[in-house]
Coordinates of C-alpha atoms in Angstrom, one line a residue:
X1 CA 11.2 15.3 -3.3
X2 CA 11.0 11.8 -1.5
X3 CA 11.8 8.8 -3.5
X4 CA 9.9 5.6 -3.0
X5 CA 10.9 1.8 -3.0
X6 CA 8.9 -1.4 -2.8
X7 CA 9.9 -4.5 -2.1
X8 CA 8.1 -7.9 -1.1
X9 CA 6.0 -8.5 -3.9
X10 CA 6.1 -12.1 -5.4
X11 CA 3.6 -15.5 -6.4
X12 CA 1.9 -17.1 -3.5
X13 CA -0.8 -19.5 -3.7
X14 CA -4.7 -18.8 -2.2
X15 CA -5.0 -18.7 1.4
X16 CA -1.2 -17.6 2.0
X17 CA 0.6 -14.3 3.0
X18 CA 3.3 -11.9 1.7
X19 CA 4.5 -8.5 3.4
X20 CA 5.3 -5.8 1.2
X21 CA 7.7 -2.9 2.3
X22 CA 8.0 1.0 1.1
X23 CA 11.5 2.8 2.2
X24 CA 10.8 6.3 2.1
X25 CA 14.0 8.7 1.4
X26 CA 12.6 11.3 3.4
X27 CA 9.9 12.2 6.4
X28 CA 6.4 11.8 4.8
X29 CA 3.3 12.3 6.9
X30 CA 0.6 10.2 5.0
X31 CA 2.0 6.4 3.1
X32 CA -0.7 4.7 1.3
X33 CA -0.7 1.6 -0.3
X34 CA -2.8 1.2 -3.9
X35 CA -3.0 -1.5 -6.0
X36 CA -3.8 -1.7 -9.9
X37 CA -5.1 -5.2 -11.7
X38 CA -4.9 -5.2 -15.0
X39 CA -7.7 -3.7 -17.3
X40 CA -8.9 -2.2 -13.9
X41 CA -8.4 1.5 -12.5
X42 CA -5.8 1.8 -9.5
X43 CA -7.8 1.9 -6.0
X44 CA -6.4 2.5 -2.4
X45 CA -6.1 -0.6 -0.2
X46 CA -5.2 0.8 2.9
X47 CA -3.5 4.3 4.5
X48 CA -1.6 5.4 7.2
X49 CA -1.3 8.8 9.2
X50 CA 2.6 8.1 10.1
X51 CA 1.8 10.6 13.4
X52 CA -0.4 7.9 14.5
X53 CA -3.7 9.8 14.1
X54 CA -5.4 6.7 12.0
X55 CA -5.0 4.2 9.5
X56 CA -7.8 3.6 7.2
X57 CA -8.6 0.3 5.3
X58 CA -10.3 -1.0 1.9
X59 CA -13.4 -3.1 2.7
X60 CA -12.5 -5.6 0.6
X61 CA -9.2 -6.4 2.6
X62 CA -10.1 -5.4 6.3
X63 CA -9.1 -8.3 8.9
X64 CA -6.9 -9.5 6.2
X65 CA -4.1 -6.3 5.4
X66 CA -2.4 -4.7 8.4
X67 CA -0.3 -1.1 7.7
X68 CA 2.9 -0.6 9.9
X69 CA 5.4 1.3 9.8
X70 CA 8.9 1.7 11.5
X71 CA 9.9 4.8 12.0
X72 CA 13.2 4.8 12.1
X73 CA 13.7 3.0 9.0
X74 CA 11.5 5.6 7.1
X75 CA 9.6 2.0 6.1
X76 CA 6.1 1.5 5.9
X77 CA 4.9 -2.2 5.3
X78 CA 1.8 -4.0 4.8
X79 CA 1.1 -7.5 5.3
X80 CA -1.0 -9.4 3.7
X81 CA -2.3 -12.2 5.0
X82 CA -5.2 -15.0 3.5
X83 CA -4.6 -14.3 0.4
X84 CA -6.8 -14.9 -2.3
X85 CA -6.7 -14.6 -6.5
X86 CA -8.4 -11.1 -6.5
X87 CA -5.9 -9.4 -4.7
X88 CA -3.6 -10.0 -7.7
X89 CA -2.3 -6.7 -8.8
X90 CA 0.7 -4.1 -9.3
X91 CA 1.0 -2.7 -5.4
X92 CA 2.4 0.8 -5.2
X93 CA 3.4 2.8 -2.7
X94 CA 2.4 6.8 -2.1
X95 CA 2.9 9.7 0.1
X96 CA 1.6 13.0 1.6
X97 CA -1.7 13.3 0.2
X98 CA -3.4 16.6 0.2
X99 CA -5.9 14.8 2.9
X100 CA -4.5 11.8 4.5
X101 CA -7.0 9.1 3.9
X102 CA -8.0 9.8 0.7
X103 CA -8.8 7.1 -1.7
X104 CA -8.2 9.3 -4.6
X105 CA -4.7 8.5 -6.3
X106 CA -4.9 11.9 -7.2
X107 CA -4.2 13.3 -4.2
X108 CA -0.8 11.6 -3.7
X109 CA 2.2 13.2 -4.2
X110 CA 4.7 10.5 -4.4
X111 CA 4.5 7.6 -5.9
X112 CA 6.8 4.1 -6.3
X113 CA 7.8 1.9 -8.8
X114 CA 5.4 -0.8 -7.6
X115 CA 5.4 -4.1 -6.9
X116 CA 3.8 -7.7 -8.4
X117 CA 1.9 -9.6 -6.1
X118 CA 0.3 -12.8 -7.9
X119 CA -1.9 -15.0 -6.2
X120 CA -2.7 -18.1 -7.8
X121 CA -5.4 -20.1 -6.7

């Protein structure tokens, strides 16, 4: 079992940036970041291969999210730069998917507690 925690979350206004973070308790080889919006269905925002093979990214926030990770904290984070209202959402965390870079929720494993991000414009 590895246990996920996010931090980072928080209220920003349009065009600013917050940096999420995901401690892992254990090795994982695929993190994911998702995000759910209220009255909407939870979709992947961007993924990471943690052996460095890829990371993969929503359309919706390419050139805007970047995935990272440091290794030696078991931490993957994801910063968020120019923000904007829709990106307003519960973010969770998730690990070893069946296929790393799936977008299906489905095919995570792990999951954590999730975060707030608020972006007010």
């Amino acid at each position: 079992q590895v246990q996920l925690v996010e931090s980072g979350g928080g209220s920003v206004q349009a065009g600013g940036s917050l940096r999420l973070s995901c401690a892992a308790s254990g090795s994982t080889y695929c993190m994911a970041w998702f995000r759910q919006a209220p009255g909407k269905e939870r979709e992947g925002v961007a993924i990471m291969n943690t052996g460095g093979i890829g990371t993969y990214y929503a359309d919706s926030v390419k050139g805007r999210f970047t995935i990272s990770q440091d290794i030696a904290k078991k931490t993957v984070y994801l910063q968020m730069n120019s923000l904007k209202p829709e990106d307003t959402a519960m973010y969770y965390c998730a690990a070893d998917a069946l296929r790393c870079g799936s977008w299906s929720p489905l095919n995570y494993n792990y999951w954590g507690q999730g975060t707030q991000v608020t972006v007010s414009s």
